[in-house]
Amino acid sequence: MTRLVRLGAGAVLVAALAAGCGTPDGKGSASGGASSEPTSTGTRAPASSPSARPAGADRCHTGDLKVSMKGLGAAAGNHYAAVVLTNTGGTSCRAFGYPGMQLLTGSGDKIKTSVVRDTTVKAALVTVPAGGSVWSTASWGAVPAGDESQTGQCEPTPASTEVTPPDETDYAVASWSFGPVCQHGRIKVTPVRAGSGPTK
């Protein structure tokens, strides 16, 4: 009898300890940390949000976002475009960090792409209302690298690009009409911010 009492008390103690091991979000599972490299088999872009994404954000998911590209002109050997993410869902969501990109040919083949984060611009958590947008500046060189063609195109001309929203692993495809990306597909991106970019 004494042994049964001790076993019962032990079970109560274990249950009490388990109840005290709650997760930070209080939902019974660990909060997912932001990944700097999406691992989905469908995602080829090496960028996402930084690991310092604020906790508790209801992030914008790829399925609720329309992705588009808008040219911003050229200066000093560089081209610029806005990567625009528009919330097509019925509720607000939040975005924080950097988009990922992967350039594609007209047949959908990958073109060498190297996405670099512009850390001179501070990332900020943005609430995106239904129908609202966030955008990131993408910039790339028009001057060929030393080991690229100096007389023809430096790299193949993309027809589209996969864009992975911050902190997501799925991508959406946007058309690309800005010519080749020199320096072996190197594209610098800023963190997303509110709006859809400057107007001409």
mmCIF file of C-alpha atoms in Angstrom:
data_model
loop_
_atom_site.group_PDB
_atom_site.id
_atom_site.type_symbol
_atom_site.label_atom_id
_atom_site.label_comp_id
_atom_site.label_asym_id
_atom_site.label_seq_id
_atom_site.Cartn_x
_atom_site.Cartn_y
_atom_site.Cartn_z
ATOM 1 C CA MET A 1 0.000 0.000 0.000
ATOM 2 C CA THR A 2 2.821 2.382 0.925
ATOM 3 C CA ARG A 3 4.484 1.638 -2.419
ATOM 4 C CA LEU A 4 1.311 2.563 -4.346
ATOM 5 C CA VAL A 5 1.019 5.868 -2.481
ATOM 6 C CA ARG A 6 4.609 6.721 -3.375
ATOM 7 C CA LEU A 7 4.040 5.888 -7.048
ATOM 8 C CA GLY A 8 0.939 8.082 -7.128
ATOM 9 C CA ALA A 9 2.773 10.986 -5.566
ATOM 10 C CA GLY A 10 5.582 10.590 -8.094
ATOM 11 C CA ALA A 11 3.119 10.752 -11.005
ATOM 12 C CA VAL A 12 1.596 13.965 -9.625
ATOM 13 C CA LEU A 13 5.061 15.496 -9.274
ATOM 14 C CA VAL A 14 5.990 14.635 -12.888
ATOM 15 C CA ALA A 15 2.735 16.150 -14.155
ATOM 16 C CA ALA A 16 3.366 19.338 -12.202
ATOM 17 C CA LEU A 17 6.867 19.675 -13.601
ATOM 18 C CA ALA A 18 5.596 19.157 -17.147
ATOM 19 C CA ALA A 19 3.006 21.881 -16.700
ATOM 20 C CA GLY A 20 5.772 24.310 -15.790
ATOM 21 C CA CYS A 21 7.640 23.702 -19.039
ATOM 22 C CA GLY A 22 5.490 25.962 -21.227
ATOM 23 C CA THR A 23 6.807 27.508 -24.413
ATOM 24 C CA PRO A 24 7.493 31.229 -24.833
ATOM 25 C CA ASP A 25 4.400 31.693 -26.993
ATOM 26 C CA GLY A 26 2.186 29.760 -24.614
ATOM 27 C CA LYS A 27 0.798 27.596 -27.422
ATOM 28 C CA GLY A 28 2.380 24.295 -26.495
ATOM 29 C CA SER A 29 5.077 24.349 -29.166
ATOM 30 C CA ALA A 30 8.352 26.178 -29.516
ATOM 31 C CA SER A 31 8.214 29.439 -31.450
ATOM 32 C CA GLY A 32 9.924 29.093 -34.823
ATOM 33 C CA GLY A 33 13.129 31.099 -35.145
ATOM 34 C CA ALA A 34 13.782 33.070 -38.318
ATOM 35 C CA SER A 35 15.914 31.225 -40.807
ATOM 36 C CA SER A 36 18.639 32.946 -42.795
ATOM 37 C CA GLU A 37 18.348 30.280 -45.505
ATOM 38 C CA PRO A 38 14.989 28.767 -46.461
ATOM 39 C CA THR A 39 15.070 24.981 -46.684
ATOM 40 C CA SER A 40 11.888 24.252 -48.632
ATOM 41 C CA THR A 41 12.547 22.216 -51.762
ATOM 42 C CA GLY A 42 10.637 24.851 -53.706
ATOM 43 C CA THR A 43 12.752 27.710 -52.436
ATOM 44 C CA ARG A 44 16.011 28.538 -54.142
ATOM 45 C CA ALA A 45 16.647 31.986 -52.721
ATOM 46 C CA PRO A 46 19.291 32.273 -49.975
ATOM 47 C CA ALA A 47 17.674 35.038 -47.969
ATOM 48 C CA SER A 48 14.941 35.543 -45.427
ATOM 49 C CA SER A 49 14.519 37.594 -42.287
ATOM 50 C CA PRO A 50 17.304 38.106 -39.741
ATOM 51 C CA SER A 51 17.338 35.972 -36.606
ATOM 52 C CA ALA A 52 16.408 39.000 -34.478
ATOM 53 C CA ARG A 53 12.794 39.084 -35.720
ATOM 54 C CA PRO A 54 10.598 40.339 -32.843
ATOM 55 C CA ALA A 55 8.637 37.624 -31.079
ATOM 56 C CA GLY A 56 4.883 37.441 -31.392
ATOM 57 C CA ALA A 57 4.657 38.754 -34.971
ATOM 58 C CA ASP A 58 1.887 37.239 -37.096
ATOM 59 C CA ARG A 59 3.970 37.213 -40.226
ATOM 60 C CA CYS A 60 2.784 37.683 -43.790
ATOM 61 C CA HIS A 61 2.682 34.330 -45.574
ATOM 62 C CA THR A 62 3.596 33.857 -49.215
ATOM 63 C CA GLY A 63 0.129 32.571 -50.101
ATOM 64 C CA ASP A 64 -1.400 35.889 -49.028
ATOM 65 C CA LEU A 65 1.081 38.070 -50.897
ATOM 66 C CA LYS A 66 1.209 39.299 -54.478
ATOM 67 C CA VAL A 67 4.803 39.902 -55.585
ATOM 68 C CA SER A 68 5.802 42.407 -58.261
ATOM 69 C CA MET A 69 8.887 44.290 -59.434
ATOM 70 C CA LYS A 70 9.034 48.006 -60.280
ATOM 71 C CA GLY A 71 11.990 49.665 -61.980
ATOM 72 C CA LEU A 72 13.622 52.579 -60.170
ATOM 73 C CA GLY A 73 16.169 53.586 -62.782
ATOM 74 C CA ALA A 74 19.966 53.454 -62.942
ATOM 75 C CA ALA A 75 22.879 55.497 -61.607
ATOM 76 C CA ALA A 76 26.657 55.138 -61.324
ATOM 77 C CA GLY A 77 26.756 51.740 -63.003
ATOM 78 C CA ASN A 78 23.978 50.265 -60.902
ATOM 79 C CA HIS A 79 20.344 49.410 -61.602
ATOM 80 C CA TYR A 80 17.568 49.684 -59.015
ATOM 81 C CA ALA A 81 14.135 48.126 -58.632
ATOM 82 C CA ALA A 82 11.490 47.843 -55.931
ATOM 83 C CA VAL A 83 10.456 44.362 -54.816
ATOM 84 C CA VAL A 84 6.823 44.943 -53.804
ATOM 85 C CA LEU A 85 4.838 42.548 -51.591
ATOM 86 C CA THR A 86 1.097 43.326 -51.460
ATOM 87 C CA ASN A 87 -1.150 41.774 -48.818
ATOM 88 C CA THR A 88 -4.047 40.118 -50.657
ATOM 89 C CA GLY A 89 -5.334 38.368 -47.530
ATOM 90 C CA GLY A 90 -8.359 39.564 -45.647
ATOM 91 C CA THR A 91 -6.515 40.577 -42.475
ATOM 92 C CA SER A 92 -3.414 42.485 -41.443
ATOM 93 C CA CYS A 93 -0.085 40.719 -41.198
ATOM 94 C CA ARG A 94 3.439 41.684 -40.222
ATOM 95 C CA ALA A 95 6.716 41.628 -42.124
ATOM 96 C CA PHE A 96 10.273 41.959 -40.855
ATOM 97 C CA GLY A 97 13.527 41.441 -42.686
ATOM 98 C CA TYR A 98 14.849 40.749 -46.152
ATOM 99 C CA PRO A 99 13.360 39.061 -49.228
ATOM 100 C CA GLY A 100 15.158 36.278 -51.042
ATOM 101 C CA MET A 101 15.479 36.092 -54.838
ATOM 102 C CA GLN A 102 16.369 33.586 -57.544
ATOM 103 C CA LEU A 103 16.643 34.673 -61.186
ATOM 104 C CA LEU A 104 15.143 32.414 -63.872
ATOM 105 C CA THR A 105 15.355 32.089 -67.650
ATOM 106 C CA GLY A 106 12.287 32.121 -69.860
ATOM 107 C CA SER A 107 12.164 28.320 -69.614
ATOM 108 C CA GLY A 108 12.362 28.418 -65.831
ATOM 109 C CA ASP A 109 16.009 27.391 -65.469
ATOM 110 C CA LYS A 110 18.015 28.955 -62.683
ATOM 111 C CA ILE A 111 20.472 31.749 -63.409
ATOM 112 C CA LYS A 112 23.303 32.259 -60.953
ATOM 113 C CA THR A 113 22.000 34.573 -58.217
ATOM 114 C CA SER A 114 23.743 35.894 -55.127
ATOM 115 C CA VAL A 115 21.533 37.863 -52.736
ATOM 116 C CA VAL A 116 23.387 40.171 -50.344
ATOM 117 C CA ARG A 117 21.693 41.950 -47.424
ATOM 118 C CA ASP A 118 22.180 45.697 -47.114
ATOM 119 C CA THR A 119 22.803 45.933 -43.383
ATOM 120 C CA THR A 120 23.243 49.727 -43.495
ATOM 121 C CA VAL A 121 19.434 49.953 -43.462
ATOM 122 C CA LYS A 122 17.900 48.938 -40.129
ATOM 123 C CA ALA A 123 15.162 46.327 -40.264
ATOM 124 C CA ALA A 124 11.855 47.265 -38.635
ATOM 125 C CA LEU A 125 8.652 45.346 -37.973
ATOM 126 C CA VAL A 126 5.942 46.563 -40.375
ATOM 127 C CA THR A 127 2.211 45.950 -40.004
ATOM 128 C CA VAL A 128 0.712 45.436 -43.449
ATOM 129 C CA PRO A 129 -3.060 46.044 -43.635
ATOM 130 C CA ALA A 130 -5.229 44.090 -46.061
ATOM 131 C CA GLY A 131 -4.517 45.590 -49.475
ATOM 132 C CA GLY A 132 -1.360 47.315 -48.209
ATOM 133 C CA SER A 133 2.218 46.717 -49.318
ATOM 134 C CA VAL A 134 5.812 46.588 -48.166
ATOM 135 C CA TRP A 135 8.813 46.952 -50.444
ATOM 136 C CA SER A 136 12.556 46.369 -50.599
ATOM 137 C CA THR A 137 15.143 48.062 -52.789
ATOM 138 C CA ALA A 138 17.053 45.646 -55.011
ATOM 139 C CA SER A 139 20.228 46.913 -56.687
ATOM 140 C CA TRP A 140 22.743 45.257 -59.008
ATOM 141 C CA GLY A 141 25.692 46.158 -61.195
ATOM 142 C CA ALA A 142 25.683 46.822 -64.929
ATOM 143 C CA VAL A 143 29.493 46.585 -65.166
ATOM 144 C CA PRO A 144 30.820 43.058 -65.898
ATOM 145 C CA ALA A 145 33.205 41.343 -63.512
ATOM 146 C CA GLY A 146 36.713 40.635 -64.822
ATOM 147 C CA ASP A 147 35.827 37.026 -65.679
ATOM 148 C CA GLU A 148 32.537 37.910 -67.405
ATOM 149 C CA SER A 149 32.077 38.853 -71.054
ATOM 150 C CA GLN A 150 33.292 42.400 -71.713
ATOM 151 C CA THR A 151 31.722 42.705 -75.171
ATOM 152 C CA GLY A 152 28.397 40.852 -74.963
ATOM 153 C CA GLN A 153 25.996 40.181 -72.117
ATOM 154 C CA CYS A 154 27.741 39.690 -68.789
ATOM 155 C CA GLU A 155 25.178 37.030 -67.747
ATOM 156 C CA PRO A 156 22.020 35.475 -69.229
ATOM 157 C CA THR A 157 18.987 37.772 -69.279
ATOM 158 C CA PRO A 158 16.358 36.747 -66.699
ATOM 159 C CA ALA A 159 12.693 36.535 -67.636
ATOM 160 C CA SER A 160 11.417 36.231 -64.085
ATOM 161 C CA THR A 161 12.508 35.907 -60.480
ATOM 162 C CA GLU A 162 11.392 33.850 -57.541
ATOM 163 C CA VAL A 163 10.854 36.064 -54.500
ATOM 164 C CA THR A 164 10.768 34.594 -50.995
ATOM 165 C CA PRO A 165 9.105 36.958 -48.495
ATOM 166 C CA PRO A 166 10.878 37.556 -45.159
ATOM 167 C CA ASP A 167 10.768 34.591 -42.771
ATOM 168 C CA GLU A 168 9.015 32.375 -45.334
ATOM 169 C CA THR A 169 10.207 29.240 -47.155
ATOM 170 C CA ASP A 170 7.788 29.363 -50.112
ATOM 171 C CA TYR A 171 8.251 31.749 -53.022
ATOM 172 C CA ALA A 172 6.148 33.595 -55.563
ATOM 173 C CA VAL A 173 7.267 34.438 -59.099
ATOM 174 C CA ALA A 174 7.433 37.964 -60.542
ATOM 175 C CA SER A 175 8.366 39.002 -64.079
ATOM 176 C CA TRP A 176 11.808 40.561 -64.676
ATOM 177 C CA SER A 177 12.301 43.171 -67.405
ATOM 178 C CA PHE A 178 15.540 44.809 -66.298
ATOM 179 C CA GLY A 179 18.165 42.971 -68.347
ATOM 180 C CA PRO A 180 21.093 40.871 -67.127
ATOM 181 C CA VAL A 181 22.577 41.068 -63.628
ATOM 182 C CA CYS A 182 26.364 41.440 -63.811
ATOM 183 C CA GLN A 183 28.879 40.461 -61.130
ATOM 184 C CA HIS A 184 27.594 36.861 -61.333
ATOM 185 C CA GLY A 185 24.022 37.668 -60.391
ATOM 186 C CA ARG A 186 24.850 39.696 -57.289
ATOM 187 C CA ILE A 187 21.776 41.556 -55.993
ATOM 188 C CA LYS A 188 21.781 43.696 -52.861
ATOM 189 C CA VAL A 189 18.455 43.977 -51.010
ATOM 190 C CA THR A 190 17.294 46.188 -48.145
ATOM 191 C CA PRO A 191 14.875 45.171 -45.378
ATOM 192 C CA VAL A 192 11.212 45.639 -46.277
ATOM 193 C CA ARG A 193 9.489 48.862 -45.297
ATOM 194 C CA ALA A 194 5.956 50.203 -45.598
ATOM 195 C CA GLY A 195 4.607 51.294 -48.980
ATOM 196 C CA SER A 196 5.188 50.263 -52.583
ATOM 197 C CA GLY A 197 8.285 52.305 -53.347
ATOM 198 C CA PRO A 198 8.801 55.736 -54.915
ATOM 199 C CA THR A 199 6.746 56.848 -57.874
ATOM 200 C CA LYS A 200 8.323 58.334 -60.964
#
